[in-house]
CSV table of C-alpha atoms in Angstrom, one decimal:
chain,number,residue,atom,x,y,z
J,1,UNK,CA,0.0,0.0,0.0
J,2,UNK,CA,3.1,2.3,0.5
J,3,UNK,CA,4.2,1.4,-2.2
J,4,UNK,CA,1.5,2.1,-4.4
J,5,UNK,CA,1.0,5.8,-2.4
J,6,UNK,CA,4.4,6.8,-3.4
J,7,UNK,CA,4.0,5.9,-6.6
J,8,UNK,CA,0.7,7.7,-7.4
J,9,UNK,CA,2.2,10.8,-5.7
J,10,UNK,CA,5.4,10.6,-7.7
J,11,UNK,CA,2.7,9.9,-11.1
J,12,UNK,CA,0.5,12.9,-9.5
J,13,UNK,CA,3.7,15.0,-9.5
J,14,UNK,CA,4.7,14.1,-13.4
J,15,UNK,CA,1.2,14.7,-14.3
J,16,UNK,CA,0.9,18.4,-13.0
J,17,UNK,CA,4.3,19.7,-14.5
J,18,UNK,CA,3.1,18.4,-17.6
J,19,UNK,CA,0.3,20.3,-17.9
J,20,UNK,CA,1.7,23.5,-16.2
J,21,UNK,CA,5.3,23.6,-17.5
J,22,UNK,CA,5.5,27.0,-16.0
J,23,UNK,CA,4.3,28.7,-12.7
J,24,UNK,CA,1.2,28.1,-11.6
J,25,UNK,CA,-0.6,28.6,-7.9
J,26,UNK,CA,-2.6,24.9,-7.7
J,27,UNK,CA,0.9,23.0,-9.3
J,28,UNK,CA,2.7,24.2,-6.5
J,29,UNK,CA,0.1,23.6,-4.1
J,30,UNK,CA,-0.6,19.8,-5.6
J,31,UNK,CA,3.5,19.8,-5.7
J,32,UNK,CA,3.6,20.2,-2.0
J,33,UNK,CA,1.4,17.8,-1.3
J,34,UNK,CA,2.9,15.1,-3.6
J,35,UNK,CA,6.0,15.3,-1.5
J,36,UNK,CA,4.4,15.2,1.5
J,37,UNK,CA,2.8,11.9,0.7
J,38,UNK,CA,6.0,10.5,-0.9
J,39,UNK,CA,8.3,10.9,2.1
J,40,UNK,CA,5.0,9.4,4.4
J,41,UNK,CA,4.4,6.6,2.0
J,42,UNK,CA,8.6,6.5,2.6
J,43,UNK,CA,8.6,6.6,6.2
J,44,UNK,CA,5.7,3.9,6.0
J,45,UNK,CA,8.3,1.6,4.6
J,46,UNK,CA,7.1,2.0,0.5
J,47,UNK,CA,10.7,1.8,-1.2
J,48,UNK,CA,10.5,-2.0,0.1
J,49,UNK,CA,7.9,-2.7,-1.9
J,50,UNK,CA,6.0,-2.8,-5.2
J,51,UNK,CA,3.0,-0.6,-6.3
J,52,UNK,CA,0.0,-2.5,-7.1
J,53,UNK,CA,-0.9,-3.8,-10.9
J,54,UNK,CA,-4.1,-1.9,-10.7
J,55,UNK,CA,-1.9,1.3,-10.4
J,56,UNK,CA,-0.3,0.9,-12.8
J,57,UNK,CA,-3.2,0.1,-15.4
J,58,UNK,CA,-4.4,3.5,-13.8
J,59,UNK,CA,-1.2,5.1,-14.9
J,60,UNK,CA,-1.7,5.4,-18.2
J,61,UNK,CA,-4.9,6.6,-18.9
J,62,UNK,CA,-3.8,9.5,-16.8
J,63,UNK,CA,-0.4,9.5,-19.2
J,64,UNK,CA,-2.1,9.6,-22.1
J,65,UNK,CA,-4.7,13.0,-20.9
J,66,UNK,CA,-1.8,14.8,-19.9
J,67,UNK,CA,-0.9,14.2,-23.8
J,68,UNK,CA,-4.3,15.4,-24.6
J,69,UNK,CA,-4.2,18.3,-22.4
J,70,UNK,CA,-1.0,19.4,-22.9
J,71,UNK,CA,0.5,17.9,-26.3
J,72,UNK,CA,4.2,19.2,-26.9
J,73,UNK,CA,3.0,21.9,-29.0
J,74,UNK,CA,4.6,25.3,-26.9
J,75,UNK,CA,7.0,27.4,-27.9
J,76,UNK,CA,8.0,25.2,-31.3
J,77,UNK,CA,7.5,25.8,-34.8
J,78,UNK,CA,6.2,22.7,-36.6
J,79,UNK,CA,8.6,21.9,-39.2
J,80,UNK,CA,6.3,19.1,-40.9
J,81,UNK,CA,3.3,18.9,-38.7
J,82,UNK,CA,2.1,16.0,-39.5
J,83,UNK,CA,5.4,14.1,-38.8
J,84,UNK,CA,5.1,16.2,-34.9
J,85,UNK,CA,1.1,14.6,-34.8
J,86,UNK,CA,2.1,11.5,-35.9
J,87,UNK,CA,5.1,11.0,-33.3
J,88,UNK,CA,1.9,12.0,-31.1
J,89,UNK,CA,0.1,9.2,-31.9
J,90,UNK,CA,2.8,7.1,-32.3
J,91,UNK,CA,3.9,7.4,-28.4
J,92,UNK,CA,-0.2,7.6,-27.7
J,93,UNK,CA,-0.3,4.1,-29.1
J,94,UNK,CA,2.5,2.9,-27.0
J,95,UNK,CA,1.1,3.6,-24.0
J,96,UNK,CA,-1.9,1.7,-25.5
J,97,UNK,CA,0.0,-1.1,-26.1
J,98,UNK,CA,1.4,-0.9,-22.7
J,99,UNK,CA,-1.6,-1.4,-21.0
J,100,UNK,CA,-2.8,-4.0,-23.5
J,101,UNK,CA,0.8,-5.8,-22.3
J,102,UNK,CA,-0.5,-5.2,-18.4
J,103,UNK,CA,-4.2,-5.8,-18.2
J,104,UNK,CA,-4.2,-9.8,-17.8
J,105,UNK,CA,-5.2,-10.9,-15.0
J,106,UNK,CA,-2.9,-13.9,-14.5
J,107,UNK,CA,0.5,-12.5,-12.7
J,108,UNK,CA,2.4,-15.2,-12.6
J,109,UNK,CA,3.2,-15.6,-16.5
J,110,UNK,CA,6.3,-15.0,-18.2
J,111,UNK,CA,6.3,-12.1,-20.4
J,112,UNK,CA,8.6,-12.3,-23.7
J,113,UNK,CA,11.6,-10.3,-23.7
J,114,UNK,CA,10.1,-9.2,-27.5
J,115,UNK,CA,6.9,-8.0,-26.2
J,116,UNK,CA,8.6,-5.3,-24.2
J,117,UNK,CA,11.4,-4.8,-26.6
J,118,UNK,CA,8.7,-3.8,-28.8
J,119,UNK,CA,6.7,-1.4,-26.7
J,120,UNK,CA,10.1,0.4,-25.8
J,121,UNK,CA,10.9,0.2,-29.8
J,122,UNK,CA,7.4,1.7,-30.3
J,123,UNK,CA,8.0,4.5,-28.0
J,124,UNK,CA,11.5,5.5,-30.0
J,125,UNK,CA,9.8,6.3,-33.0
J,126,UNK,CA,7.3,8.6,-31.5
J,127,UNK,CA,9.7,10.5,-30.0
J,128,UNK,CA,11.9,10.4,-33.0
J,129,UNK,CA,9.1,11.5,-35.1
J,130,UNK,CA,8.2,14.8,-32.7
J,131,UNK,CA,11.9,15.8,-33.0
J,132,UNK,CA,11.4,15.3,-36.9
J,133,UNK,CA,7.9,17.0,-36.8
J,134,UNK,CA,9.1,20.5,-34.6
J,135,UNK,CA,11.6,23.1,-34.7
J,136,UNK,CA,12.0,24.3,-30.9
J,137,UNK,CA,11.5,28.1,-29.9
J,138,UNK,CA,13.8,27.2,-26.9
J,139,UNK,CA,17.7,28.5,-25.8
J,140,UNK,CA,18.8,25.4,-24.8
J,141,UNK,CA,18.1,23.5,-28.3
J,142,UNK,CA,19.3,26.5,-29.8
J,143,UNK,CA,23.0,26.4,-27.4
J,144,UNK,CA,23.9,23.1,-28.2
J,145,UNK,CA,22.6,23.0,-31.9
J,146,UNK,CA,25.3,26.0,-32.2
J,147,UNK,CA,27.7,24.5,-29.9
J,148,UNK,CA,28.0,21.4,-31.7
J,149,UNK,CA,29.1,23.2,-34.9
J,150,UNK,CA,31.3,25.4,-32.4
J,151,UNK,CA,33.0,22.5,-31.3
J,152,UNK,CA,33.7,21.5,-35.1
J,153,UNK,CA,35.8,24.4,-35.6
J,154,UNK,CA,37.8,24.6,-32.4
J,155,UNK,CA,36.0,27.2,-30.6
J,156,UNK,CA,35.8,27.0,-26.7
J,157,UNK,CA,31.5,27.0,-25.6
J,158,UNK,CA,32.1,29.0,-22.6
J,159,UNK,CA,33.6,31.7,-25.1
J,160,UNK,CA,30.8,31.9,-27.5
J,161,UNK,CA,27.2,34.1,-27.7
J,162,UNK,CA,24.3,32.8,-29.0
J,163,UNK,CA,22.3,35.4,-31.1
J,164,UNK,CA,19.5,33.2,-32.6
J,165,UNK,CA,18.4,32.6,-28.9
J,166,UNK,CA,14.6,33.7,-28.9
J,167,UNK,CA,14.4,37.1,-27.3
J,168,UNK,CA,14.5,37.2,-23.7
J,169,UNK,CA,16.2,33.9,-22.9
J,170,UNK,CA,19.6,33.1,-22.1
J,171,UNK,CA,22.0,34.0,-25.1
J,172,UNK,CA,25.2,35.0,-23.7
J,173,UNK,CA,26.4,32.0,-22.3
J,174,UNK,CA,26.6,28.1,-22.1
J,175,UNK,CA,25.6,27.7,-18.2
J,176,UNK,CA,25.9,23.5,-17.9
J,177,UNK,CA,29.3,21.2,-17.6
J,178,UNK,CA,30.8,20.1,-20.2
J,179,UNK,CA,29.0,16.7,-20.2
J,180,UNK,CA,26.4,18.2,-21.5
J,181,UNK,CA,27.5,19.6,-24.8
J,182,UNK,CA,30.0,16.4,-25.5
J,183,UNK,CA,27.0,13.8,-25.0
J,184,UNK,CA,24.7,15.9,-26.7
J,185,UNK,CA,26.5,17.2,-29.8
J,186,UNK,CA,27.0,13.8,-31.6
J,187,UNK,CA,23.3,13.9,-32.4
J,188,UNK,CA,23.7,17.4,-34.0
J,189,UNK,CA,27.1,15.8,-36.3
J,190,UNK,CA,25.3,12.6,-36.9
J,191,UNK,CA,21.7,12.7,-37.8
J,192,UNK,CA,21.3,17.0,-37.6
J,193,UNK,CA,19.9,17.4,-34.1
J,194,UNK,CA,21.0,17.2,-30.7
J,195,UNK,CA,17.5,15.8,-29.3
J,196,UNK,CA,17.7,12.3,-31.3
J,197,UNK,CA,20.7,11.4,-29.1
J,198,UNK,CA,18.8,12.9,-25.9
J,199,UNK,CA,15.9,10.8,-26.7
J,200,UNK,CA,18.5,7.6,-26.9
J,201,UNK,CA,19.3,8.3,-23.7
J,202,UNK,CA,15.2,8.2,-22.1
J,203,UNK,CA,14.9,4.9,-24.1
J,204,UNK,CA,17.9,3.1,-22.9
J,205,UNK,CA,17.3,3.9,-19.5
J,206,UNK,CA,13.8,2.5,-20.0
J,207,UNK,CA,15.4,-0.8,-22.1
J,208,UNK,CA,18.3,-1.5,-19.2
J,209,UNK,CA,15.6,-1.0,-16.1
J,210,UNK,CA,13.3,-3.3,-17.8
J,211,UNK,CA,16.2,-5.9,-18.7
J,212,UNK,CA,16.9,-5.6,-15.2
J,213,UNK,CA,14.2,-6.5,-13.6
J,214,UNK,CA,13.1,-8.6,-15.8
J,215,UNK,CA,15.9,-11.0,-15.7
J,216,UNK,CA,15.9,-10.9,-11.7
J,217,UNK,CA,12.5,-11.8,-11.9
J,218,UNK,CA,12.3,-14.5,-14.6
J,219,UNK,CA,10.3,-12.2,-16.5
J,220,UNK,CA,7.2,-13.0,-14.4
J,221,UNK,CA,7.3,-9.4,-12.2
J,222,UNK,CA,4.6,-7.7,-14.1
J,223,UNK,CA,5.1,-4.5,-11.5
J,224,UNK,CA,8.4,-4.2,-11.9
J,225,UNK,CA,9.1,-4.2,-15.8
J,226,UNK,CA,5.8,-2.6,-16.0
J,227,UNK,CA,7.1,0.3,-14.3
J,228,UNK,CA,10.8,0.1,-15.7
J,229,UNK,CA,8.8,0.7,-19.2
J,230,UNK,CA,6.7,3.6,-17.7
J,231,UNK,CA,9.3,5.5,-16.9
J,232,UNK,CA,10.1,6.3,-20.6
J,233,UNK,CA,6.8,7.1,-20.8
J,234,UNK,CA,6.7,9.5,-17.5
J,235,UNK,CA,3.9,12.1,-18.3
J,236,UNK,CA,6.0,15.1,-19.5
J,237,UNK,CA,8.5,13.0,-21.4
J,238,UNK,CA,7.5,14.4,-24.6
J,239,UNK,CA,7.8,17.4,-24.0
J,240,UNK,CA,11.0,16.9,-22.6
J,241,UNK,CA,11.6,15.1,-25.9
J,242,UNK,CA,10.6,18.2,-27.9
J,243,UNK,CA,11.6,21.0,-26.0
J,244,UNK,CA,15.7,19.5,-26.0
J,245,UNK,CA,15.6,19.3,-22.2
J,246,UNK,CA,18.9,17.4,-20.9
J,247,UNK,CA,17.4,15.4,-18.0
J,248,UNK,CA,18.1,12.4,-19.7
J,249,UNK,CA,21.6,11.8,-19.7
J,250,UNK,CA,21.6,12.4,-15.9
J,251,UNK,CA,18.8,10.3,-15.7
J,252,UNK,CA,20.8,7.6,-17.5
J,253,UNK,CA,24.1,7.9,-15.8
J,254,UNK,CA,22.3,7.3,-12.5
J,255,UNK,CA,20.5,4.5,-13.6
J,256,UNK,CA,23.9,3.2,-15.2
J,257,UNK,CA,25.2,3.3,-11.7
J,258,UNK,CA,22.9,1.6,-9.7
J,259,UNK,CA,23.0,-1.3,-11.9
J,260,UNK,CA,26.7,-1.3,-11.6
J,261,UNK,CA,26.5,-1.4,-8.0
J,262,UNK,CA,24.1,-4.3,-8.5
J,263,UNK,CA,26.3,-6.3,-10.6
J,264,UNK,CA,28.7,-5.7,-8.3
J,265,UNK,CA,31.1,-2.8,-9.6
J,266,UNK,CA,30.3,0.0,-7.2
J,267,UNK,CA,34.0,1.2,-7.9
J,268,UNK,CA,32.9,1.6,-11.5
J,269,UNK,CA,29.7,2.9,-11.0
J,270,UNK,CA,32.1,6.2,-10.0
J,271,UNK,CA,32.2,6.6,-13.7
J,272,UNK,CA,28.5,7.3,-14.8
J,273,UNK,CA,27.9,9.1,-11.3
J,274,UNK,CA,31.1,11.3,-12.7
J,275,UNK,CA,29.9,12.0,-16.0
J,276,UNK,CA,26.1,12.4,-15.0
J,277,UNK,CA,28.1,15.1,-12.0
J,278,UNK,CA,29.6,16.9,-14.5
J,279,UNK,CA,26.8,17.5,-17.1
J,280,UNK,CA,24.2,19.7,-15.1
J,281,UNK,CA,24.8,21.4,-11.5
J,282,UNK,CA,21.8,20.8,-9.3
J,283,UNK,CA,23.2,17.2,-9.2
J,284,UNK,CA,25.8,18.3,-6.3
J,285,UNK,CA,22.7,18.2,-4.0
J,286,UNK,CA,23.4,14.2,-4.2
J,287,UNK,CA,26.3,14.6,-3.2
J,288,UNK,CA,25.9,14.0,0.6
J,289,UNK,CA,23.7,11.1,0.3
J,290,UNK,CA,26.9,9.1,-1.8
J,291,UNK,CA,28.9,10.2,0.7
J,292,UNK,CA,26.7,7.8,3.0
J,293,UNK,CA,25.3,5.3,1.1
J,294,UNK,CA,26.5,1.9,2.7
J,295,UNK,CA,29.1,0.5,-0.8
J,296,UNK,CA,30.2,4.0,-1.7
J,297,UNK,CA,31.4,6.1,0.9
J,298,UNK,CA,34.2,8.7,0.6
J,299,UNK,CA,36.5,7.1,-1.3
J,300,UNK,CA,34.1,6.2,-4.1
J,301,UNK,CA,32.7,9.7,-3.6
J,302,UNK,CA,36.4,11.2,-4.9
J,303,UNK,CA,36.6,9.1,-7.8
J,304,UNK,CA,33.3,10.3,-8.6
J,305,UNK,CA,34.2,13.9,-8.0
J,306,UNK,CA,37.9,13.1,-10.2
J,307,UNK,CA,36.0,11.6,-12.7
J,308,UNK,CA,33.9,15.0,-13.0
J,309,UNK,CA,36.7,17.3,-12.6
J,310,UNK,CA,38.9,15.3,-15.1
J,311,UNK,CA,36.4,16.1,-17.6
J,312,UNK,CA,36.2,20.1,-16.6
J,313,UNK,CA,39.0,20.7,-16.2
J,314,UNK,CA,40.6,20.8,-20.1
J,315,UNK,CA,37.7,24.1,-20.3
J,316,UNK,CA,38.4,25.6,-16.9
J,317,UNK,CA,42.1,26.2,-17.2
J,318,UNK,CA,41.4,27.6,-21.0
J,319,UNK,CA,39.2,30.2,-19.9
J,320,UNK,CA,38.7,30.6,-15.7
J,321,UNK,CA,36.9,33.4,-15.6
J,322,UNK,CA,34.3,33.0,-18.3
J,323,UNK,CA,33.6,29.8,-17.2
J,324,UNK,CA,33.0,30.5,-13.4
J,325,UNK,CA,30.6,33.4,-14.7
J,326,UNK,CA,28.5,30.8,-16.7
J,327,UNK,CA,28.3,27.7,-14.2
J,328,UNK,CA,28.6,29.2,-11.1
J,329,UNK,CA,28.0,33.0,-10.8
J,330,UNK,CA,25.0,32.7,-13.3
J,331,UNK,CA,23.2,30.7,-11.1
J,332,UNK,CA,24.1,32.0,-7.2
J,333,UNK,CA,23.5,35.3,-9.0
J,334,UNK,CA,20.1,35.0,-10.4
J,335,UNK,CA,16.9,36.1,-8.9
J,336,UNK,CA,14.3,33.3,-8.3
J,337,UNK,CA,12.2,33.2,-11.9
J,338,UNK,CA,8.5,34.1,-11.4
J,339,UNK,CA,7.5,31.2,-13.7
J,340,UNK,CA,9.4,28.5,-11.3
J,341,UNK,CA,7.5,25.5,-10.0
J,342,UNK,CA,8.4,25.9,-6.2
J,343,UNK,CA,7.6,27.4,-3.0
J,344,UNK,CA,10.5,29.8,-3.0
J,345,UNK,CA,8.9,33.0,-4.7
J,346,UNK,CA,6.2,32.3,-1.8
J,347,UNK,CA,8.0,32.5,1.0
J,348,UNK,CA,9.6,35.7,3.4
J,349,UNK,CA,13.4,36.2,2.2
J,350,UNK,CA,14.7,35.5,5.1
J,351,UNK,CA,13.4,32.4,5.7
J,352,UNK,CA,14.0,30.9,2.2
J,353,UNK,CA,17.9,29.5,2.5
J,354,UNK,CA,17.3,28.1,5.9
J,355,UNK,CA,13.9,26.3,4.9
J,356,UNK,CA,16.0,24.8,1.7
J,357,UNK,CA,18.5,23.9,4.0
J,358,UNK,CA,16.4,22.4,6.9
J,359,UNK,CA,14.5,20.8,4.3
J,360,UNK,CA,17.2,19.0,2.3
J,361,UNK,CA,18.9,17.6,5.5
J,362,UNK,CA,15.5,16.2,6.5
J,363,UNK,CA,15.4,15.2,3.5
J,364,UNK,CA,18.7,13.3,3.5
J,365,UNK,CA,18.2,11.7,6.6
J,366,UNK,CA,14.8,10.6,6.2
J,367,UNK,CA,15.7,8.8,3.1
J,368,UNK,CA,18.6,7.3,4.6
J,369,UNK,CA,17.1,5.8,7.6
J,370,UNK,CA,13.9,4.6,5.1
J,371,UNK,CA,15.1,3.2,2.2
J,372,UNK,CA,16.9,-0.2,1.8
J,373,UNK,CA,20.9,-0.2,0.9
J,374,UNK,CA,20.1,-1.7,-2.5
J,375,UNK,CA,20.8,0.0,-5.8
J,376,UNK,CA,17.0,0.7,-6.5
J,377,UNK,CA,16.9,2.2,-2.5
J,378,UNK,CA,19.5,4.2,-3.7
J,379,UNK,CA,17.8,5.8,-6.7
J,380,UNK,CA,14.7,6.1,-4.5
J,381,UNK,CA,16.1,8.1,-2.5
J,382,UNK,CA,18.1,10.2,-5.2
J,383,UNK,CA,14.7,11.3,-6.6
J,384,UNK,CA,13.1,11.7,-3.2
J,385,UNK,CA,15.8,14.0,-1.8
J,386,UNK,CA,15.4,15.7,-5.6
J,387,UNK,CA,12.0,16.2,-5.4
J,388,UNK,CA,12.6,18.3,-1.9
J,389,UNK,CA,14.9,20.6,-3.4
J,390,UNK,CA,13.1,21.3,-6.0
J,391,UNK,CA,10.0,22.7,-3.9
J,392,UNK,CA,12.2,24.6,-2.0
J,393,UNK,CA,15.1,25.7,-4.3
J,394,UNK,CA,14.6,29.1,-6.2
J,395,UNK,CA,15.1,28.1,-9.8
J,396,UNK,CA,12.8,24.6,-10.6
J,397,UNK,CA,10.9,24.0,-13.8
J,398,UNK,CA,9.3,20.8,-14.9
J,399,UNK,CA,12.3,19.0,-16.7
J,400,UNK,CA,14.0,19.2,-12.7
J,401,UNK,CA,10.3,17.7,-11.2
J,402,UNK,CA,10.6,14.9,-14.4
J,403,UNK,CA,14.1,13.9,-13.4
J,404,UNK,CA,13.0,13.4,-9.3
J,405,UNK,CA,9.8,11.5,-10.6
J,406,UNK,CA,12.2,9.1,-13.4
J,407,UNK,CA,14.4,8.4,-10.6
J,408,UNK,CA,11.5,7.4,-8.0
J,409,UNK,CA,10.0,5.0,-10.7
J,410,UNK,CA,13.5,3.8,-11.7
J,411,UNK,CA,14.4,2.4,-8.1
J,412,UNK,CA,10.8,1.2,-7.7
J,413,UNK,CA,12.0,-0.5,-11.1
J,414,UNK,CA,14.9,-2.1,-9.8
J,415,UNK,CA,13.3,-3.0,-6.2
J,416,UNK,CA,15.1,-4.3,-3.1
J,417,UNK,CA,16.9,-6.9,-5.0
J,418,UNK,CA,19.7,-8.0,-2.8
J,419,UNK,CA,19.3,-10.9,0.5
J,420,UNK,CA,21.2,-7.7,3.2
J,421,UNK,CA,18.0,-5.5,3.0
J,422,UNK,CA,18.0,-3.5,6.5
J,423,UNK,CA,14.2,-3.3,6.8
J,424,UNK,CA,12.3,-0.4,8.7
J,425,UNK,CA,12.0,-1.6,12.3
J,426,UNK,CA,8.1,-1.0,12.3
J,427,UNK,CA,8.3,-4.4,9.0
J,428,UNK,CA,10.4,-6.3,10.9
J,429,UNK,CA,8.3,-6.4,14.4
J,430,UNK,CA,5.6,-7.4,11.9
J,431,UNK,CA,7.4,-10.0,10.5
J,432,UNK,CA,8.7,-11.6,14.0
């Protein structure tokens, strides 16, 4: 029953951003509450478990009216609009065929590897087709479009402008690590845009968690590679898709991690962790909870950090200064955005930094105290800790809410898979 609660709040959560991708009064107030139930449903004992069947036959209707409702048509300009509606459909039908795959009664059965190859397959060529269909009135699909031909002739990212930005966006600077324009830019060289290799990275998440659990399960646990599969199809994920968000690759490293650590490699698991650290900023707020996360620890926690620095540091020495003032003072500097999806804007100044502070190390400790030392505890936590930044933080907008909720539904994925599971006391008195 926990479980399923913390689920639907993390689905609840997806499902709002979705549908307002920008500030709005009720999505922060239904935002609030979705955390509230997720770190209950958490203290309750939930990342133990699985969320019912009949949830997730639930789920997707709900996916597919936040397509309805809010179909990845803002702030693009439809390059062949009927490629952008069929890619529509396309994913519409996935999510069909999805809960086509779930609605049988019988649970024990063993589902064909093919079956859920094909739904995953299905889902790549909607979102393929969007990116084909729409042309993105957005500065970050504009930045790493022009910093993958930057990068073709030499020229530093942190040292370039970009004019063709929409007005009144960012234009003067590239304000993410360098992970960020080296995974993205081979899309741009390759096939001519930057989101087809973003959109590789959603679906192979959604293909590894699904291999995962289905070959610890026998490919009989209907929950678990029912929800590794949902979360490529997370309401918001198309827009995501469309709008060239970069989610995804931190979403992916993570994942890549955990199922290291599961096969055994937590020392390689540094890697992924590294790379995902050094793509996008807001993923130093993990950075305590590695630090005590029972097969990581410190020393694991400075390969991380070497890996990530490694990769910096070739455009920090070239040009200090610029690139402090795009990935650091940018961000301290700025004001909190009117159209974020967080409590900040609401709240007194001075109590905003010590709420986001009290908050996260609740946050940290509540997770690690509740959720089991397994891989999927450990992205269970990741997202939960996520999610309680990004109510309290000053700058959060729905691709930060989509990357807490992918997380959530990725651990739930994976599930306490290993025989050392410290359960809550509360489950073990029941037990005895």
């Amino acid at each position: 029953m926990a479980a399923t609660a913390a689920v639907a709040a993390v689905w609840g959560a997806a499902w709002v951003t979705s549908i307002h991708a920008v500030y709005s009064a009720w999505a922060v107030v239904a935002l609030c509450v979705a955390v509230l139930v997720l770190f209950a449903a958490l203290w309750s004992g939930a990342a133990y478990g699985a969320p019912s069947a009949r949830l997730l036959l639930f789920a997707v209707p709900t996916g597919l009216l936040s397509v309805v409702l809010a179909p990845p048509m803002i702030n693009e300009v439809p390059t062949v609009r009927g490629l952008l509606v069929v890619g529509i459909v396309v994913v519409c039908l996935a999510l069909v065929a999805w809960l086509v795959v779930l609605a049988p009664a019988r649970r024990a059965v063993r589902w064909p590897a093919g079956v859920v190859a094909g739904v995953v397959l299905l889902t790549a060529v909607g979102y393929a087709l969007v990116i084909a269909g729409s042309h993105p009135l957005i500065d970050v699909w504009v930045i790493l479009q022009d910093t993958a031909r930057g990068l073709l002739h030499g020229q530093n990212p942190y040292r370039m402008a970009f004019p063709n930005v929409p007005p009144g966006q960012t234009s003067g600077c590239f304000n993410y690590w360098p992970v960020t324009f080296l995974s993205t830019a081979p899309g741009a060289w390759l096939f001519g845009d930057v989101r087809y290799l973003e959109t590789g990275y959603v679906v192979a998440t959604a293909g590894l968690l699904a291999w995962q659990a289905g070959r610890s399960s026998g490919w009989q646990d209907r929950r678990r590679i029912g929800m590794a599969v949902l979360v490529g199809l997370l309401p918001g994920t198309l827009l995501i898709v469309q709008q060239a968000w970069t989610e995804p690759m931190l979403l992916l490293g993570m994942v890549g991690a955990a199922i290291l650590i599961h096969r055994d490699h937590p020392t390689w698991a540094a890697v992924p962790l590294g790379l995902a650290l050094a793509t996008k900023q807001h993923l130093v707020v993990l950075l305590p909870l590695l630090l005590f996360w029972p097969r990581f620890g410190w020393r694991r926690l400075l390969v991380t950090g070497g890996v990530a620095a490694a990769v910096s540091l070739p455009w920090a020495v070239a040009d200090w200064p610029r690139y402090k003032l795009c990935t650091v003072d940018f961000f301290l500097g700025e004001q909190g955005p009117s159209q974020s999806l967080s409590v900040w804007r609401l709240l007194p100044s001075a109590v905003q930094l010590p709420l986001l502070v009290v908050g996260f190390a609740g946050a940290v400790v509540i997770v690690l105290l509740r959720c089991p030392r397994t891989p999927g505890g450990f992205l269970i936590a990741s997202g939960s800790v996520l999610s309680v930044f990004n109510l309290l933080n000053k700058q959060t907008f729905m691709n930060q809410w989509w990357l807490a909720g992918a997380l959530v539904l990725a651990g739930m994925a994976m599930g306490p898979v290993v025989a050392d599971v410290t359960r809550p006391v509360r489950s073990a008195v029941r037990a005895r």
